[in-house]
Short mmCIF file of N, CA and C in Angstrom, two decimals:
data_model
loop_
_atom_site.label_atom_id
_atom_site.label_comp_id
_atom_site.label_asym_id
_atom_site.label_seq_id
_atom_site.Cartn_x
_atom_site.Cartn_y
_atom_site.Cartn_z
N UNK A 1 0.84 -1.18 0.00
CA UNK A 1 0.00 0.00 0.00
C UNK A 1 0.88 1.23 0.00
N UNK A 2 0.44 2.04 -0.95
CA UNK A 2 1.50 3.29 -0.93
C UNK A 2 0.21 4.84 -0.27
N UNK A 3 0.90 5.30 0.31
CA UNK A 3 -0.33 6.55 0.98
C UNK A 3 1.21 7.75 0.91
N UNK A 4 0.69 8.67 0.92
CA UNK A 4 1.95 10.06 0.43
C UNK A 4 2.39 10.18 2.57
N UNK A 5 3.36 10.34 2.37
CA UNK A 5 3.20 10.88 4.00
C UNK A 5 2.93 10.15 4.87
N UNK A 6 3.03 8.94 4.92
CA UNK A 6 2.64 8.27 5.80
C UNK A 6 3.83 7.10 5.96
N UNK A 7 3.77 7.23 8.02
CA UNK A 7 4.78 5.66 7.70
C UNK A 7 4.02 4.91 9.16
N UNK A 8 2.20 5.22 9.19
CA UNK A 8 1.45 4.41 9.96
C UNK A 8 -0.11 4.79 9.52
N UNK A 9 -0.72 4.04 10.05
CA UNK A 9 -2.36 4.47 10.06
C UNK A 9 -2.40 5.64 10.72
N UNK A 10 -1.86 6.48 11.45
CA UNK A 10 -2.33 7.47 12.18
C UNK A 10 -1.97 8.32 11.36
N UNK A 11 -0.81 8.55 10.92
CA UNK A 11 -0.18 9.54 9.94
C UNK A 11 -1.19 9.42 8.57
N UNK A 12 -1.61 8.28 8.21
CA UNK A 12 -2.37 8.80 7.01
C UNK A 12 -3.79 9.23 7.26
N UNK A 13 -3.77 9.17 8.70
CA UNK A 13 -5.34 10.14 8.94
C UNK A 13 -4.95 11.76 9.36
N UNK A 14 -3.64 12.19 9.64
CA UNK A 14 -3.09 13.23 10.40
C UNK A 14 -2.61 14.24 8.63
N UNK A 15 -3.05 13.93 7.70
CA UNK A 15 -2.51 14.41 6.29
C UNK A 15 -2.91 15.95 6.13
N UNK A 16 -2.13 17.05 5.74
CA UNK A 16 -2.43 18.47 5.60
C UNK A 16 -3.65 18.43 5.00
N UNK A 17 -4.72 19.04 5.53
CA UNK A 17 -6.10 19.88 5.12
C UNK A 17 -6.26 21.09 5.13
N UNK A 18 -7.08 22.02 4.46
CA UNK A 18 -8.10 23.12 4.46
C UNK A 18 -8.41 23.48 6.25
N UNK A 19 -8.71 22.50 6.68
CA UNK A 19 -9.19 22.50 7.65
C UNK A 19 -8.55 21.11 8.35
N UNK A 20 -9.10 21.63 9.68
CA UNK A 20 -8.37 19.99 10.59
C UNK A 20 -8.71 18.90 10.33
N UNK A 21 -7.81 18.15 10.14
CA UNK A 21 -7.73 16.58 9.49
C UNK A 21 -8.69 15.92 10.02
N UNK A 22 -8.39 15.78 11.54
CA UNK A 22 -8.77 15.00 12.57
C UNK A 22 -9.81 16.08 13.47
N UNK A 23 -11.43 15.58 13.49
CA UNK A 23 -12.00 16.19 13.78
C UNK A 23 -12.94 15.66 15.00
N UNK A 24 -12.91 16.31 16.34
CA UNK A 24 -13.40 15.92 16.96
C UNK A 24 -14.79 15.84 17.41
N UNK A 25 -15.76 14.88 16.65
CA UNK A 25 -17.43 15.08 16.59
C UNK A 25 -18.02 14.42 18.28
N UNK A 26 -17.09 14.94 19.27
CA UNK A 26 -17.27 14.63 20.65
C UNK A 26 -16.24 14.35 21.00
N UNK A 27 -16.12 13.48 21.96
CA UNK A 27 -14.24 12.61 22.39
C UNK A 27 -14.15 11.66 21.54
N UNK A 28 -12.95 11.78 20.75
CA UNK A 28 -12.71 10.86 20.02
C UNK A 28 -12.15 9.49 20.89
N UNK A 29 -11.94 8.58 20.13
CA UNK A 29 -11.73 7.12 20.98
C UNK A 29 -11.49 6.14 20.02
N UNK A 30 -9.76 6.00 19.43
CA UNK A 30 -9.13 5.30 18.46
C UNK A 30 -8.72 4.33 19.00
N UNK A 31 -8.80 3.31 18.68
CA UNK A 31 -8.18 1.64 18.45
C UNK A 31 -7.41 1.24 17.14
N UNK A 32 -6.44 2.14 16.87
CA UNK A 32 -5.60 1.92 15.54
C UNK A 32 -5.55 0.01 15.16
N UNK A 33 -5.33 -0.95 16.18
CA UNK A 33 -5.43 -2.29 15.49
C UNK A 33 -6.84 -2.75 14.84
N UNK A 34 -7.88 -2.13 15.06
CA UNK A 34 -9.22 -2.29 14.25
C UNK A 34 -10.21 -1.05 13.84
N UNK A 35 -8.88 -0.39 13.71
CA UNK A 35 -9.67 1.17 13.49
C UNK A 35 -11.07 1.49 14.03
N UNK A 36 -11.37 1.48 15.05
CA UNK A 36 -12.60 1.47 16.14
C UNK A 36 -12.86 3.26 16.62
N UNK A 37 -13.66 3.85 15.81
CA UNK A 37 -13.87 5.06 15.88
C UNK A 37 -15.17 5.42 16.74
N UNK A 38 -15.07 5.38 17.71
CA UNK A 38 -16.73 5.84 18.39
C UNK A 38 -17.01 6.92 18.53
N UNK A 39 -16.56 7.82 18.26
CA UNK A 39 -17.16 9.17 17.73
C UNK A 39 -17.38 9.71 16.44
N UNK A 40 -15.44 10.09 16.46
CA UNK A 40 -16.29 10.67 14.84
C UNK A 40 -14.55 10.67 14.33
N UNK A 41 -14.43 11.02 13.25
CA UNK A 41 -12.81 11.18 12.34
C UNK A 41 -13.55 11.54 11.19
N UNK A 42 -12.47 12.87 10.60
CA UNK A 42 -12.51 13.56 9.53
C UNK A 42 -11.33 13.31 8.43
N UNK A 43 -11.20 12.84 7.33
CA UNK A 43 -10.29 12.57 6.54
C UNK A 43 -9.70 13.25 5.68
N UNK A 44 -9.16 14.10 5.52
CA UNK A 44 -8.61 14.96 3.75
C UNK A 44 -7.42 15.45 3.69
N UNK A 45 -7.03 15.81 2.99
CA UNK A 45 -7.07 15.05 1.54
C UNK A 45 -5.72 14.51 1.47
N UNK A 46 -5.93 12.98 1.50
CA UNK A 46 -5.22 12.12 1.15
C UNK A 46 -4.51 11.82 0.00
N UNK A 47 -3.27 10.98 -0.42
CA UNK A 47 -3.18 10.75 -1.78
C UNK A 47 -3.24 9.06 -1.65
N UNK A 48 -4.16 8.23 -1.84
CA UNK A 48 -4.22 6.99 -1.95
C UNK A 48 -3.64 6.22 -3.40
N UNK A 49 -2.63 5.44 -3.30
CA UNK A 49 -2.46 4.96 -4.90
C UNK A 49 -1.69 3.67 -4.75
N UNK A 50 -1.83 2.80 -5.91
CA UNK A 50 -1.49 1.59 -6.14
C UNK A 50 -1.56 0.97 -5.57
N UNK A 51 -2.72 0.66 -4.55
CA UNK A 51 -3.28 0.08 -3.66
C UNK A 51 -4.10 -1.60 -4.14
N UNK A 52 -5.03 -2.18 -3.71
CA UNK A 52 -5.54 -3.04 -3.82
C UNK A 52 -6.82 -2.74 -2.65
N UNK A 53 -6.96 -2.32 -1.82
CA UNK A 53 -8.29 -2.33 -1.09
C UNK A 53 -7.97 -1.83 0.28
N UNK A 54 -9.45 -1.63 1.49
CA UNK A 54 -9.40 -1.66 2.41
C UNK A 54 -8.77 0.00 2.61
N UNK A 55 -8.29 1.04 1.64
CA UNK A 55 -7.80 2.23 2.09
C UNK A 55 -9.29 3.52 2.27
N UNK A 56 -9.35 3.83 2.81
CA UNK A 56 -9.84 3.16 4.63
C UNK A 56 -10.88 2.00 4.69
N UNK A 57 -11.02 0.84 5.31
CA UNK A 57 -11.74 0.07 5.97
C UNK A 57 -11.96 0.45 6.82
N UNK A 58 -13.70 0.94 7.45
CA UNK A 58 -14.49 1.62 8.66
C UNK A 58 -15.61 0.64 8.98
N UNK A 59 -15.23 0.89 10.51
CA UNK A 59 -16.24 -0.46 10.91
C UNK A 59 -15.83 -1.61 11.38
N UNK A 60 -16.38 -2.95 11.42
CA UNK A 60 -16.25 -4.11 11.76
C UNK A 60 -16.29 -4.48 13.51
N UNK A 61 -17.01 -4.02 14.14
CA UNK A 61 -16.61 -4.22 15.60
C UNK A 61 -17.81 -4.14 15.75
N UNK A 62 -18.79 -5.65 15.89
CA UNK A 62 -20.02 -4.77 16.47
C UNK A 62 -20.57 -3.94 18.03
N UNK A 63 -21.25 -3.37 18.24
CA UNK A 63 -21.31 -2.60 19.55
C UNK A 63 -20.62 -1.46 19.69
N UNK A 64 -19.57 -0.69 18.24
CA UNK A 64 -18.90 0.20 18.27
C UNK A 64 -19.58 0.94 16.67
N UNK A 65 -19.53 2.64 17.22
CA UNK A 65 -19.89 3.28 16.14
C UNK A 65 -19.10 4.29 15.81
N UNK A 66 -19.31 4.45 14.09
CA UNK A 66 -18.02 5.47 13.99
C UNK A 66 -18.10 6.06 12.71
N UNK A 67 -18.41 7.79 13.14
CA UNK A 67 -18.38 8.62 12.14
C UNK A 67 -17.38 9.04 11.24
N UNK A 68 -17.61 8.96 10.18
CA UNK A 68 -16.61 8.81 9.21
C UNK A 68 -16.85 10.30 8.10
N UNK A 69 -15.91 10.96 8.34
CA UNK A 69 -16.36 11.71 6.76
C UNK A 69 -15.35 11.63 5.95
N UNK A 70 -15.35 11.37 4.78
CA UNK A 70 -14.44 10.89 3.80
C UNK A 70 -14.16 11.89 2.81
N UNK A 71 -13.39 13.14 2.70
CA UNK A 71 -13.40 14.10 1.51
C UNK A 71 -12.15 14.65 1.00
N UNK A 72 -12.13 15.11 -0.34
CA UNK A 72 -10.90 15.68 -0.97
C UNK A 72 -10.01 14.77 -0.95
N UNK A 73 -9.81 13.58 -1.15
CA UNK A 73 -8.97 12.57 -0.96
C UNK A 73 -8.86 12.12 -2.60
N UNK A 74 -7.71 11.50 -3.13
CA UNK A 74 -7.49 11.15 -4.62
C UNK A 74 -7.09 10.25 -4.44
N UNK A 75 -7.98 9.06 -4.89
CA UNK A 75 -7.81 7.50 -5.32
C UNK A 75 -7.30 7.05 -6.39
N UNK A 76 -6.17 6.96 -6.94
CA UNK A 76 -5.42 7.15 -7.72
C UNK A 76 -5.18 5.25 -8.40
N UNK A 77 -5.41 4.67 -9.04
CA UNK A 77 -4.81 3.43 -9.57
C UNK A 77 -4.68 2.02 -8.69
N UNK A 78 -6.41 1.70 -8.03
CA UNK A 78 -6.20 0.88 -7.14
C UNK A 78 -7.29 -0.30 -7.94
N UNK A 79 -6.43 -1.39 -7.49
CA UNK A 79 -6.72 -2.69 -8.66
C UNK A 79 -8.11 -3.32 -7.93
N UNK A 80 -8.30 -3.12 -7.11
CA UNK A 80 -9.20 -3.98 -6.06
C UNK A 80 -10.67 -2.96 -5.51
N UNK A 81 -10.57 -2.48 -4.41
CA UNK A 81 -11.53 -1.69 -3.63
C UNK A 81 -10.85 -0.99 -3.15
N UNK A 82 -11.85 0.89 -2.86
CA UNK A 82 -10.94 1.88 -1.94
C UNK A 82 -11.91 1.86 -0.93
N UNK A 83 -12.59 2.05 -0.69
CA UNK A 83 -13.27 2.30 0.52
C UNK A 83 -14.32 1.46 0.97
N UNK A 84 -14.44 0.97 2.38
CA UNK A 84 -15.13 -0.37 2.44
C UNK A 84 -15.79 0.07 4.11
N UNK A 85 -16.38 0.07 3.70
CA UNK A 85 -17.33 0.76 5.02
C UNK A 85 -18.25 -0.95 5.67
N UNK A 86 -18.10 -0.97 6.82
CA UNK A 86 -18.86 -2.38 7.30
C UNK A 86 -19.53 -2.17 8.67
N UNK A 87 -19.80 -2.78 9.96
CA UNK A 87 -20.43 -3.20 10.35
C UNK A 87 -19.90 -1.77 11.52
N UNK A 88 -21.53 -0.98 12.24
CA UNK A 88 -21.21 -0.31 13.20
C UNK A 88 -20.23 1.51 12.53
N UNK A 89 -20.41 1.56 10.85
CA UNK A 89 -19.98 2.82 9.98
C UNK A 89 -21.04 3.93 9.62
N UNK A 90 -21.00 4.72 10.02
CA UNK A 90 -21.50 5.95 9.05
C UNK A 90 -20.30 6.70 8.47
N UNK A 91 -20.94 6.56 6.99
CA UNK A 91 -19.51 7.47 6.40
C UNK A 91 -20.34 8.25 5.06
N UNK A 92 -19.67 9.55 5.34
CA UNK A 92 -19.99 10.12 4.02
C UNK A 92 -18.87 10.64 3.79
N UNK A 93 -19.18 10.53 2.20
CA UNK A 93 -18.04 10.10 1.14
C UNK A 93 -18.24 11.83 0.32
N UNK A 94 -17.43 12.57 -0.14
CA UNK A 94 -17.73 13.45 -0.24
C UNK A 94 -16.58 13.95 -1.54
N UNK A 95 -16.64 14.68 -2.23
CA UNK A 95 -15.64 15.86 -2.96
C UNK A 95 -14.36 15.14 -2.92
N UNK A 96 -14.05 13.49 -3.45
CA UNK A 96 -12.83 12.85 -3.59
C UNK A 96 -12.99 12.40 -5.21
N UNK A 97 -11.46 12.08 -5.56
CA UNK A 97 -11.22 12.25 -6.92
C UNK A 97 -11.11 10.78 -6.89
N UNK A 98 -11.69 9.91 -7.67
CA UNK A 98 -11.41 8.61 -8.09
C UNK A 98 -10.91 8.06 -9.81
N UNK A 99 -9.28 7.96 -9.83
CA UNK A 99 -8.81 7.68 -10.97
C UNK A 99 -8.29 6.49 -10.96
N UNK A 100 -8.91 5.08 -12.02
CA UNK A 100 -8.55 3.98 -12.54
C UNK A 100 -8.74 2.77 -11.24
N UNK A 101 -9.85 3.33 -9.99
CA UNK A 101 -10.34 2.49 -9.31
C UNK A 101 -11.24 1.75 -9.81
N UNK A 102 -10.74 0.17 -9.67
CA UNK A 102 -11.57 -0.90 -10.21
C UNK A 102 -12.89 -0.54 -9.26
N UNK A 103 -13.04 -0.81 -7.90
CA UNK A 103 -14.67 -0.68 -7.48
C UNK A 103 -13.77 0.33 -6.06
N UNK A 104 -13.98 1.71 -6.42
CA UNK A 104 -14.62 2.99 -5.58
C UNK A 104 -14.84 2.50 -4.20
N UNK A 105 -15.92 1.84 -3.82
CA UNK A 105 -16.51 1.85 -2.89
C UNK A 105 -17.22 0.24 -2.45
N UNK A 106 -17.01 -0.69 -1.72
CA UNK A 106 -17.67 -1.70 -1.30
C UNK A 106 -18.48 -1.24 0.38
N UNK A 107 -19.66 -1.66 0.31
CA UNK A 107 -20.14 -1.59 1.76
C UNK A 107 -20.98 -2.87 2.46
N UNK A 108 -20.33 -3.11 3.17
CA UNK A 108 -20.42 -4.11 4.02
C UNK A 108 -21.82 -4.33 4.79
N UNK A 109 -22.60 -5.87 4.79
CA UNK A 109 -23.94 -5.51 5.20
C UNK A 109 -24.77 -4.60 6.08
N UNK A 110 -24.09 -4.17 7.17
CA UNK A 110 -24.20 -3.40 8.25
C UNK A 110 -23.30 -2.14 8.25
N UNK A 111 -22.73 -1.69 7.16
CA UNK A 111 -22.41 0.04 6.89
C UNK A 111 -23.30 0.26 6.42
N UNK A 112 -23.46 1.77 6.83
CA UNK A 112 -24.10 2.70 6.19
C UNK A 112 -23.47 4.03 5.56
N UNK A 113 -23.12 3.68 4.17
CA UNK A 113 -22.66 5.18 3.57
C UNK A 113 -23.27 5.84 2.71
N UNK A 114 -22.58 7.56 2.85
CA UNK A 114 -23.69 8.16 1.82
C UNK A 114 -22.88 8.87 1.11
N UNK A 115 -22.37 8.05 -0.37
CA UNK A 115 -21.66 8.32 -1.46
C UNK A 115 -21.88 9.29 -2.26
N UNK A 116 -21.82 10.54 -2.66
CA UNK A 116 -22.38 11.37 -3.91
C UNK A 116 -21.81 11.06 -5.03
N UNK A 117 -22.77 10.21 -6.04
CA UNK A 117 -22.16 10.52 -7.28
C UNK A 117 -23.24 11.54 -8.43
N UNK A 118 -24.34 11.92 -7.66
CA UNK A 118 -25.13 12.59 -9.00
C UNK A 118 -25.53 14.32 -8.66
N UNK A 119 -26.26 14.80 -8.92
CA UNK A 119 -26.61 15.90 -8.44
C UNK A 119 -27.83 15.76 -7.42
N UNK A 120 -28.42 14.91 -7.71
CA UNK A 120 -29.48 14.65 -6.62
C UNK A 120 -29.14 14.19 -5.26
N UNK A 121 -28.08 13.86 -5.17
CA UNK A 121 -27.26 13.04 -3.85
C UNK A 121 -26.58 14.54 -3.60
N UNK A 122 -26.36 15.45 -4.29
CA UNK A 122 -25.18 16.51 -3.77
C UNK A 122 -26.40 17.55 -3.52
N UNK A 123 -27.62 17.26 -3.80
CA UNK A 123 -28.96 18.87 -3.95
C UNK A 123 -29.52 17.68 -2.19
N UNK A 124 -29.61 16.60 -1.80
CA UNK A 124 -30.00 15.56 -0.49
C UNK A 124 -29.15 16.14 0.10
N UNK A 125 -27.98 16.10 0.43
CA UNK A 125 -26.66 15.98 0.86
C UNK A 125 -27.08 17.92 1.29
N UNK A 126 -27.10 18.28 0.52
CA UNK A 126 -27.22 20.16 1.30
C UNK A 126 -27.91 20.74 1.19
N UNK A 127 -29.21 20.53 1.23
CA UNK A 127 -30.52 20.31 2.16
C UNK A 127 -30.79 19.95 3.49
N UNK A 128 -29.93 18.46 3.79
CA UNK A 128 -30.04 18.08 5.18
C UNK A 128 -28.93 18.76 5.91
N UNK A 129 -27.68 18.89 5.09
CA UNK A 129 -26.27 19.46 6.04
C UNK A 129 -26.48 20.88 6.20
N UNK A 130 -27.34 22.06 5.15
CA UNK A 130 -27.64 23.31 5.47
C UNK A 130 -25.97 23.79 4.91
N UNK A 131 -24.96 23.10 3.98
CA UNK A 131 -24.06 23.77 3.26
C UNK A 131 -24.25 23.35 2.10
N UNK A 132 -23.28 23.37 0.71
CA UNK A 132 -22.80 23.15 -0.08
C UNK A 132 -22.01 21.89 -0.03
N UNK A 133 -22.11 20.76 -0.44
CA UNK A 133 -21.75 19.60 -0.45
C UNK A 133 -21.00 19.07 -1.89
N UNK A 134 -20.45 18.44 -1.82
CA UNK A 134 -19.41 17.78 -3.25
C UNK A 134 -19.95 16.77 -3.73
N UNK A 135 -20.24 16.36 -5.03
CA UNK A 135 -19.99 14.86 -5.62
C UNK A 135 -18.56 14.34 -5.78
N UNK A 136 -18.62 13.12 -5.94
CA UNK A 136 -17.13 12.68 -5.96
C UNK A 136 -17.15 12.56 -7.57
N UNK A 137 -15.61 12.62 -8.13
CA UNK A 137 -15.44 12.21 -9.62
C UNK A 137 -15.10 10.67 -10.00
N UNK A 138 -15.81 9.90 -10.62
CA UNK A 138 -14.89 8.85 -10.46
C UNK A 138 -14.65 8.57 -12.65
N UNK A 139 -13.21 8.86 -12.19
CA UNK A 139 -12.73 9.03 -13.46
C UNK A 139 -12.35 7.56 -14.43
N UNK A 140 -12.32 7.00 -14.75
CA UNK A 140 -12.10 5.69 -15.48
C UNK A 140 -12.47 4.23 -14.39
N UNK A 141 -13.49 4.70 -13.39
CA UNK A 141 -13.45 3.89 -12.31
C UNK A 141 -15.26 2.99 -11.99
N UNK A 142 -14.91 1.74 -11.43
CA UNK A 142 -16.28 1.09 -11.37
C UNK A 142 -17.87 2.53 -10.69
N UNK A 143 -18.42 2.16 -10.83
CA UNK A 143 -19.58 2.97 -10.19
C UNK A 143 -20.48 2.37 -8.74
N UNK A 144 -21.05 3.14 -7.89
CA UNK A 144 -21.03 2.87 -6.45
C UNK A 144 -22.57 3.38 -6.74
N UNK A 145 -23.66 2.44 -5.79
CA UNK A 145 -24.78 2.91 -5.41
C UNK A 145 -25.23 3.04 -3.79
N UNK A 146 -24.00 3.52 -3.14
CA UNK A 146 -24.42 3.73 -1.50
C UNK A 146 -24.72 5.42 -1.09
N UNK A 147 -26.41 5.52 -1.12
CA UNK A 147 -26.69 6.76 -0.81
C UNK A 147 -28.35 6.54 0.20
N UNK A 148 -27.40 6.21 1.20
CA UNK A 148 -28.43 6.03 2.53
C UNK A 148 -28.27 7.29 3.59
N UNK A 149 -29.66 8.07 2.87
CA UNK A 149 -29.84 9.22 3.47
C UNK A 149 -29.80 9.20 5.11
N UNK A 150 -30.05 7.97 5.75
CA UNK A 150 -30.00 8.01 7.24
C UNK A 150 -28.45 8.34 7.47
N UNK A 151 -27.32 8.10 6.92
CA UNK A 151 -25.95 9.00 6.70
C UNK A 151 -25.78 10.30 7.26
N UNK A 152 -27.13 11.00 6.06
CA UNK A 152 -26.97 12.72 7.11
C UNK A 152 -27.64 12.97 7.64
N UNK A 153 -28.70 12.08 8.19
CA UNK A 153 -29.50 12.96 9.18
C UNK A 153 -28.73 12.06 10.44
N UNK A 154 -27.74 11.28 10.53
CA UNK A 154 -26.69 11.14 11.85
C UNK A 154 -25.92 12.28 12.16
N UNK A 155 -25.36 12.55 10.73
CA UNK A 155 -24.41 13.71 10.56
C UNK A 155 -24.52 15.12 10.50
N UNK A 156 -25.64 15.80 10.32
CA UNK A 156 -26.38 16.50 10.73
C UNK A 156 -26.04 17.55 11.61
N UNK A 157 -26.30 16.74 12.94
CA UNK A 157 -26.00 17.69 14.41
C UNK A 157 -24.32 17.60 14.48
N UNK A 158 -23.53 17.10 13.52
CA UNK A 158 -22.04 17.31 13.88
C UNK A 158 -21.25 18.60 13.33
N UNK A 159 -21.47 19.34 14.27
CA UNK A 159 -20.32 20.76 13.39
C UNK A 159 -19.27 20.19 12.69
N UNK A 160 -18.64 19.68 12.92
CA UNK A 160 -16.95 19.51 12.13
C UNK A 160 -17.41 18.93 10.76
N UNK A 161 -18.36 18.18 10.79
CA UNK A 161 -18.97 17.87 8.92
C UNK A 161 -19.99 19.03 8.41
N UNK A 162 -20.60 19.82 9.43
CA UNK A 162 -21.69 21.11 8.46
C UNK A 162 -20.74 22.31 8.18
N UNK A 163 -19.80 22.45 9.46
CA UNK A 163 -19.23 23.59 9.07
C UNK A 163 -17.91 23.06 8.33
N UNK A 164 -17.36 21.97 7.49
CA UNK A 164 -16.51 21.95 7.03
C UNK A 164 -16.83 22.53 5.30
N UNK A 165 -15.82 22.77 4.61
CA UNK A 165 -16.50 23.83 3.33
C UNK A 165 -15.28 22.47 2.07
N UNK A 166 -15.80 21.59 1.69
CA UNK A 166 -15.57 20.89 1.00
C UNK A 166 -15.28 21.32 -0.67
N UNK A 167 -13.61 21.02 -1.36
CA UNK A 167 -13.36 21.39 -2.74
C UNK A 167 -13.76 20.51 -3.62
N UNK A 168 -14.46 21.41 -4.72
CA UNK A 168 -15.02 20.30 -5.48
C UNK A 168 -13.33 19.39 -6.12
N UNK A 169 -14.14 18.33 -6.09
CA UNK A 169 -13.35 17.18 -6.91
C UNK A 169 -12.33 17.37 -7.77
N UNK A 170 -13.52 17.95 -9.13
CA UNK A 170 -12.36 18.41 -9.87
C UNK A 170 -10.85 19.11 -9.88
N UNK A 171 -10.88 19.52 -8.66
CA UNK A 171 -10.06 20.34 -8.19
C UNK A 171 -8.88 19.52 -7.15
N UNK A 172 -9.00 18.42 -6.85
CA UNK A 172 -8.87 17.47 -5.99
C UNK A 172 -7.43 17.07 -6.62
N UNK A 173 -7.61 16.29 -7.42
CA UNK A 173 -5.72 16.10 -7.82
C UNK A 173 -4.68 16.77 -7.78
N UNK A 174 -4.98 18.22 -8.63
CA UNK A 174 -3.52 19.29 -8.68
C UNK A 174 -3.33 19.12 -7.07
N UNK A 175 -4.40 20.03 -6.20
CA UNK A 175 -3.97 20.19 -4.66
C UNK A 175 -3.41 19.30 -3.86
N UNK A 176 -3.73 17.85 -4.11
CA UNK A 176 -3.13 16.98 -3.33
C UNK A 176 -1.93 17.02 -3.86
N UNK A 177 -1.74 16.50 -4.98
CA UNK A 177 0.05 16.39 -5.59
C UNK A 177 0.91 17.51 -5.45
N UNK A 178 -0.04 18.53 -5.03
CA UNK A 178 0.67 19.94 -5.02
C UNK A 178 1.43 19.42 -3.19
N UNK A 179 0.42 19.12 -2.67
CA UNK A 179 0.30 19.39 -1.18
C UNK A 179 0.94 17.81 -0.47
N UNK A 180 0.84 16.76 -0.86
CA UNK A 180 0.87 15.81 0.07
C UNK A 180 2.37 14.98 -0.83
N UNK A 181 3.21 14.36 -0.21
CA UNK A 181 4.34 13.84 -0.41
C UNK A 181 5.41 14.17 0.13
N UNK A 182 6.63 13.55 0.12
CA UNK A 182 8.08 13.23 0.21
C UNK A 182 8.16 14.98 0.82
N UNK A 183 8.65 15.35 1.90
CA UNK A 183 9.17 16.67 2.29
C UNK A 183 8.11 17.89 2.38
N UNK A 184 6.59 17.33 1.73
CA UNK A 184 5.60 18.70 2.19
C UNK A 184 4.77 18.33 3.82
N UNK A 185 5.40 18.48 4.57
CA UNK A 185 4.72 18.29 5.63
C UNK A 185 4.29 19.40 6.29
N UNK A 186 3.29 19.64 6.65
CA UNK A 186 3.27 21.70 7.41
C UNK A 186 2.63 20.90 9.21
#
């Protein structure tokens, strides 16, 4: 697995943002060996590439819940799955660039994510959040149908996802390659 900046799971959640990476939607409460999020974690913008799957895997613990917002992140050339949301997940998926991902997005019987890929998911999406919300791009990549509106009305009452101000997509590659790698650390 290659991630820009990173030489652990924590570091590739700790990656330069717009805004704070790591967002606290109450007390946060990490279990890095099963990524066990019971509050909340904010993600952006990542550079994910030449991967095979599981970049991020959210979830799997039942009796544990964990807010996920997933944005401005560039999925770059992954042969397998990028994002895999499972058991005990809310995640919304937001304003990330997907290039030459075989399948985008897998969700696991018991995740719940809320993916934008159309305008009707991005006109849902900021309506319920009361901002401006992103579709994701997915550029030469499989297509995803996870848009389970119960997503934002969890997410909703969380400042760190209403008041975060999300770049569209398109815009998503230059900034990361600009921003994330070998010696740009701020």
């Amino acid at each position: 697995m290659s991630v820009a900046n990173s030489s652990s799971l924590a570091s590739i959640l700790q990656r330069k943002s717009p805004s704070p990476t790591i967002s606290s939607m109450g007390k946060p409460r990490i279990r890095l060996d099963a990524m066990v999020i019971t509050t909340g974690l904010h993600s952006s913008p990542n550079y994910v590439y030449y991967t095979a799957g599981r970049g991020p895997h959210t979830g799997g613990t039942s009796g544990y819940y964990q807010w996920v917002h997933i944005t401005n992140n560039y999925f770059n050339n992954i042969s397998g799955h990028a994002i895999d949301s499972s058991t005990g997940s809310v995640v919304l998926v937001e304003g990330n660039y997907f290039n030459s991902v075989t399948t985008p997005s897998v969700s696991g019987s018991a995740g719940n994510e809320y993916f934008m890929t159309s305008s009707s998911h991005v006109s849902t999406c900021t309506s319920t959040l009361g901002r401006t919300c992103q579709a994701n791009t997915l550029a030469s990549s499989g297509s995803v149908s996870h848009a389970n509106t119960a997503v934002l009305t969890t997410l909703e009452s969380q400042s760190a996802v209403v008041s975060y101000v999300p770049m569209a997509a398109s815009a998503v590659p230059a900034f990361v390659l600009a921003n994330a790698g070998t010696g740009k650390i701020n």
